[in-house]
């Protein structure tokens, strides 16, 4: 069984990252999402252990101190972190693992795991991004303004990612994401054993 790849997927809030990742996982059983820990309260419909591991700030700080997180960051006043053990376990089982995290976390992961492939989801425009944030009807005007301000800085970070997918159409963006996943399966590092096996039989 070949080891799975790690994909870091980031985007400005409201770009559609979560929807795209959900569609990808539903269509492809060999793709899994790392469930992050967070100190923010659950939103309507969110299930503990499925969408996030919801923990207290005290518990989060304890885990971070023990080195349990591959990355962790504070975003909009709340903490988010990715379990190192969980990611490695899924990869060893052959699953491709998605880390759906912000740009701060993405930088940390790429330093810790240079083999991770990073993908930035780009909105068609800032105007469309604002429209999508308002349609969610989950944030106040103050939060929306802050998210839009942060979006400019986050989008600038897209230049540091390996791949960029523009979410103009959900279907097209999903197809482009899947192409990246398929191509990663063909990376040389995933076929060293196969190459050696062929050479041994010559």
mmCIF file of C-alpha atoms in Angstrom:
data_model
loop_
_atom_site.group_PDB
_atom_site.id
_atom_site.type_symbol
_atom_site.label_atom_id
_atom_site.label_comp_id
_atom_site.label_asym_id
_atom_site.label_seq_id
_atom_site.Cartn_x
_atom_site.Cartn_y
_atom_site.Cartn_z
ATOM 1 C CA UNK A 1 0.000 0.000 0.000
ATOM 2 C CA UNK A 2 1.462 3.352 -1.028
ATOM 3 C CA UNK A 3 1.532 6.182 1.479
ATOM 4 C CA UNK A 4 -0.994 8.970 0.971
ATOM 5 C CA UNK A 5 -0.146 12.581 0.188
ATOM 6 C CA UNK A 6 -0.785 15.604 2.379
ATOM 7 C CA UNK A 7 -2.592 18.564 0.837
ATOM 8 C CA UNK A 8 -2.771 21.960 2.508
ATOM 9 C CA UNK A 9 -5.804 23.881 1.226
ATOM 10 C CA UNK A 10 -6.240 27.531 2.192
ATOM 11 C CA UNK A 11 -8.426 30.435 1.108
ATOM 12 C CA UNK A 12 -9.886 33.697 2.287
ATOM 13 C CA UNK A 13 -13.043 33.228 4.357
ATOM 14 C CA UNK A 14 -16.113 32.939 2.113
ATOM 15 C CA UNK A 15 -14.262 31.663 -0.964
ATOM 16 C CA UNK A 16 -15.987 28.258 -0.852
ATOM 17 C CA UNK A 17 -13.080 26.181 0.420
ATOM 18 C CA UNK A 18 -15.150 24.106 2.836
ATOM 19 C CA UNK A 19 -17.789 23.330 0.195
ATOM 20 C CA UNK A 20 -15.148 22.250 -2.317
ATOM 21 C CA UNK A 21 -13.375 20.029 0.183
ATOM 22 C CA UNK A 22 -16.682 18.441 1.228
ATOM 23 C CA UNK A 23 -17.605 17.658 -2.389
ATOM 24 C CA UNK A 24 -14.164 16.161 -3.040
ATOM 25 C CA UNK A 25 -14.368 13.882 0.001
ATOM 26 C CA UNK A 26 -17.888 12.735 -0.896
ATOM 27 C CA UNK A 27 -16.793 11.742 -4.409
ATOM 28 C CA UNK A 28 -13.499 10.068 -3.521
ATOM 29 C CA UNK A 29 -13.350 7.625 -0.567
ATOM 30 C CA UNK A 30 -9.541 7.596 -0.516
ATOM 31 C CA UNK A 31 -9.513 11.296 0.453
ATOM 32 C CA UNK A 32 -9.878 12.273 4.100
ATOM 33 C CA UNK A 33 -9.972 15.593 5.938
ATOM 34 C CA UNK A 34 -7.960 16.183 9.056
ATOM 35 C CA UNK A 35 -10.372 17.256 11.808
ATOM 36 C CA UNK A 36 -8.866 20.310 13.502
ATOM 37 C CA UNK A 37 -9.088 21.299 17.144
ATOM 38 C CA UNK A 38 -10.595 24.724 17.854
ATOM 39 C CA UNK A 39 -11.622 26.889 20.783
ATOM 40 C CA UNK A 40 -14.420 28.637 18.889
ATOM 41 C CA UNK A 41 -18.016 27.656 19.720
ATOM 42 C CA UNK A 42 -19.827 25.311 17.304
ATOM 43 C CA UNK A 43 -22.001 26.852 14.587
ATOM 44 C CA UNK A 44 -25.478 25.557 13.880
ATOM 45 C CA UNK A 45 -25.298 22.000 12.550
ATOM 46 C CA UNK A 46 -21.654 21.421 13.442
ATOM 47 C CA UNK A 47 -20.873 18.141 15.221
ATOM 48 C CA UNK A 48 -17.995 17.690 17.666
ATOM 49 C CA UNK A 49 -15.440 15.252 16.280
ATOM 50 C CA UNK A 50 -16.827 15.516 12.761
ATOM 51 C CA UNK A 51 -16.424 19.156 11.820
ATOM 52 C CA UNK A 52 -13.993 20.120 14.590
ATOM 53 C CA UNK A 53 -12.777 18.900 17.935
ATOM 54 C CA UNK A 54 -14.236 21.672 20.100
ATOM 55 C CA UNK A 55 -12.066 22.219 23.168
ATOM 56 C CA UNK A 56 -11.568 24.852 25.845
ATOM 57 C CA UNK A 57 -8.722 27.332 25.577
ATOM 58 C CA UNK A 58 -7.077 25.662 28.583
ATOM 59 C CA UNK A 59 -7.193 22.243 26.900
ATOM 60 C CA UNK A 60 -5.865 23.679 23.634
ATOM 61 C CA UNK A 61 -2.904 25.346 25.358
ATOM 62 C CA UNK A 62 -2.115 22.071 27.141
ATOM 63 C CA UNK A 63 -2.095 20.096 23.878
ATOM 64 C CA UNK A 64 0.030 22.720 22.144
ATOM 65 C CA UNK A 65 2.511 22.596 25.010
ATOM 66 C CA UNK A 66 2.777 18.821 24.608
ATOM 67 C CA UNK A 67 3.630 19.227 20.910
ATOM 68 C CA UNK A 68 0.436 17.536 19.754
ATOM 69 C CA UNK A 69 -0.167 19.954 16.868
ATOM 70 C CA UNK A 70 1.474 19.951 13.470
ATOM 71 C CA UNK A 71 0.409 23.584 13.270
ATOM 72 C CA UNK A 72 -1.690 25.920 15.338
ATOM 73 C CA UNK A 73 -2.751 29.526 15.049
ATOM 74 C CA UNK A 74 -5.052 32.163 16.461
ATOM 75 C CA UNK A 75 -7.642 33.414 13.964
ATOM 76 C CA UNK A 76 -10.285 36.039 14.774
ATOM 77 C CA UNK A 77 -9.715 35.497 18.486
ATOM 78 C CA UNK A 78 -9.990 31.696 18.408
ATOM 79 C CA UNK A 79 -7.337 28.970 18.327
ATOM 80 C CA UNK A 80 -7.109 26.261 15.644
ATOM 81 C CA UNK A 81 -4.711 23.314 15.499
ATOM 82 C CA UNK A 82 -3.983 20.183 13.439
ATOM 83 C CA UNK A 83 -3.143 16.896 15.170
ATOM 84 C CA UNK A 84 0.203 15.554 13.933
ATOM 85 C CA UNK A 85 -0.583 11.970 14.980
ATOM 86 C CA UNK A 86 -3.949 11.929 13.186
ATOM 87 C CA UNK A 87 -2.489 13.180 9.878
ATOM 88 C CA UNK A 88 0.405 10.723 9.876
ATOM 89 C CA UNK A 89 -1.873 7.790 10.756
ATOM 90 C CA UNK A 90 -4.214 8.451 7.813
ATOM 91 C CA UNK A 91 -1.285 8.837 5.403
ATOM 92 C CA UNK A 92 0.224 5.548 6.542
ATOM 93 C CA UNK A 93 -3.119 3.879 5.769
ATOM 94 C CA UNK A 94 -2.881 5.145 2.189
ATOM 95 C CA UNK A 95 -5.340 8.027 2.392
ATOM 96 C CA UNK A 96 -4.712 11.406 0.825
ATOM 97 C CA UNK A 97 -5.188 13.870 3.681
ATOM 98 C CA UNK A 98 -6.515 17.412 3.375
ATOM 99 C CA UNK A 99 -5.512 20.044 5.895
ATOM 100 C CA UNK A 100 -8.158 22.728 5.491
ATOM 101 C CA UNK A 101 -6.385 25.563 7.274
ATOM 102 C CA UNK A 102 -5.651 29.296 7.129
ATOM 103 C CA UNK A 103 -2.515 30.782 5.561
ATOM 104 C CA UNK A 104 -0.748 31.040 8.934
ATOM 105 C CA UNK A 105 -1.154 27.323 9.516
ATOM 106 C CA UNK A 106 -0.182 26.561 5.928
ATOM 107 C CA UNK A 107 3.187 28.244 6.426
ATOM 108 C CA UNK A 108 3.854 26.191 9.552
ATOM 109 C CA UNK A 109 2.931 22.911 7.841
ATOM 110 C CA UNK A 110 5.133 23.582 4.823
ATOM 111 C CA UNK A 111 8.106 24.193 7.112
ATOM 112 C CA UNK A 112 7.419 21.056 9.169
ATOM 113 C CA UNK A 113 6.451 18.873 6.171
ATOM 114 C CA UNK A 114 8.168 20.082 2.971
ATOM 115 C CA UNK A 115 6.562 17.208 1.061
ATOM 116 C CA UNK A 116 3.053 18.598 1.665
ATOM 117 C CA UNK A 117 1.434 20.114 -1.430
ATOM 118 C CA UNK A 118 -0.253 23.485 -0.944
ATOM 119 C CA UNK A 119 -3.336 24.691 -2.827
ATOM 120 C CA UNK A 120 -4.880 28.157 -2.567
ATOM 121 C CA UNK A 121 -8.538 28.647 -3.531
ATOM 122 C CA UNK A 122 -8.957 32.044 -5.157
ATOM 123 C CA UNK A 123 -12.262 33.975 -5.289
ATOM 124 C CA UNK A 124 -13.281 35.461 -8.667
ATOM 125 C CA UNK A 125 -13.048 38.967 -7.142
ATOM 126 C CA UNK A 126 -13.264 40.769 -3.807
ATOM 127 C CA UNK A 127 -16.761 41.955 -4.744
ATOM 128 C CA UNK A 128 -17.942 38.364 -5.223
ATOM 129 C CA UNK A 129 -16.241 37.408 -1.970
ATOM 130 C CA UNK A 130 -18.141 40.104 -0.086
ATOM 131 C CA UNK A 131 -21.409 38.930 -1.640
ATOM 132 C CA UNK A 132 -20.744 35.346 -0.535
ATOM 133 C CA UNK A 133 -19.917 36.433 3.019
ATOM 134 C CA UNK A 134 -23.198 38.332 3.262
ATOM 135 C CA UNK A 135 -25.195 35.424 1.831
ATOM 136 C CA UNK A 136 -23.947 33.159 4.629
ATOM 137 C CA UNK A 137 -25.767 35.386 7.151
ATOM 138 C CA UNK A 138 -23.507 34.148 9.963
ATOM 139 C CA UNK A 139 -21.394 37.253 10.607
ATOM 140 C CA UNK A 140 -22.005 40.803 11.772
ATOM 141 C CA UNK A 141 -21.088 43.821 9.647
ATOM 142 C CA UNK A 142 -17.993 44.300 11.795
ATOM 143 C CA UNK A 143 -16.844 40.722 11.247
ATOM 144 C CA UNK A 144 -17.517 40.910 7.495
ATOM 145 C CA UNK A 145 -15.431 44.081 7.228
ATOM 146 C CA UNK A 146 -12.609 42.423 9.150
ATOM 147 C CA UNK A 147 -12.755 39.293 6.999
ATOM 148 C CA UNK A 148 -12.567 41.364 3.801
ATOM 149 C CA UNK A 149 -9.590 43.280 5.158
ATOM 150 C CA UNK A 150 -7.864 40.019 6.067
ATOM 151 C CA UNK A 151 -8.722 38.569 2.637
ATOM 152 C CA UNK A 152 -6.396 40.996 0.864
ATOM 153 C CA UNK A 153 -3.425 39.834 2.930
ATOM 154 C CA UNK A 154 -4.435 36.172 2.577
ATOM 155 C CA UNK A 155 -4.777 36.392 -1.208
ATOM 156 C CA UNK A 156 -1.303 37.914 -1.430
ATOM 157 C CA UNK A 157 -0.037 34.715 0.209
ATOM 158 C CA UNK A 158 -1.389 32.716 -2.762
ATOM 159 C CA UNK A 159 1.901 33.494 -4.505
ATOM 160 C CA UNK A 160 3.701 31.207 -2.040
ATOM 161 C CA UNK A 161 1.472 28.159 -2.714
ATOM 162 C CA UNK A 162 2.201 25.301 -5.126
ATOM 163 C CA UNK A 163 -1.175 25.466 -6.872
ATOM 164 C CA UNK A 164 -3.947 28.049 -7.287
ATOM 165 C CA UNK A 165 -7.539 27.107 -8.161
ATOM 166 C CA UNK A 166 -10.041 29.848 -8.954
ATOM 167 C CA UNK A 167 -13.530 29.124 -7.611
ATOM 168 C CA UNK A 168 -15.594 30.753 -10.371
ATOM 169 C CA UNK A 169 -17.619 27.567 -10.757
ATOM 170 C CA UNK A 170 -17.883 24.883 -8.065
ATOM 171 C CA UNK A 171 -17.881 22.070 -10.601
ATOM 172 C CA UNK A 172 -14.846 23.346 -12.491
ATOM 173 C CA UNK A 173 -12.943 24.111 -9.289
ATOM 174 C CA UNK A 174 -13.705 20.625 -7.980
ATOM 175 C CA UNK A 175 -12.459 19.044 -11.213
ATOM 176 C CA UNK A 176 -9.250 21.075 -11.101
ATOM 177 C CA UNK A 177 -8.665 20.097 -7.469
ATOM 178 C CA UNK A 178 -9.087 16.426 -8.309
ATOM 179 C CA UNK A 179 -6.592 16.755 -11.183
ATOM 180 C CA UNK A 180 -4.013 17.960 -8.657
ATOM 181 C CA UNK A 181 -4.723 14.974 -6.410
ATOM 182 C CA UNK A 182 -4.388 12.545 -9.308
ATOM 183 C CA UNK A 183 -1.126 14.105 -10.475
ATOM 184 C CA UNK A 184 0.304 13.867 -6.951
ATOM 185 C CA UNK A 185 -0.225 10.104 -7.031
ATOM 186 C CA UNK A 186 2.264 10.017 -9.943
ATOM 187 C CA UNK A 187 5.043 11.830 -8.095
ATOM 188 C CA UNK A 188 8.353 9.980 -8.201
ATOM 189 C CA UNK A 189 8.537 9.777 -4.406
ATOM 190 C CA UNK A 190 5.406 7.609 -4.404
ATOM 191 C CA UNK A 191 6.938 5.069 -6.781
ATOM 192 C CA UNK A 192 10.443 4.439 -5.430
ATOM 193 C CA UNK A 193 9.504 0.908 -4.332
ATOM 194 C CA UNK A 194 7.956 0.136 -7.743
ATOM 195 C CA UNK A 195 11.027 1.401 -9.567
ATOM 196 C CA UNK A 196 13.333 -0.694 -7.381
ATOM 197 C CA UNK A 197 11.139 -3.750 -7.902
ATOM 198 C CA UNK A 198 11.324 -3.414 -11.700
ATOM 199 C CA UNK A 199 15.105 -3.008 -11.562
ATOM 200 C CA UNK A 200 15.479 -6.082 -9.366
ATOM 201 C CA UNK A 201 13.630 -8.166 -11.945
ATOM 202 C CA UNK A 202 15.808 -7.102 -14.878
#
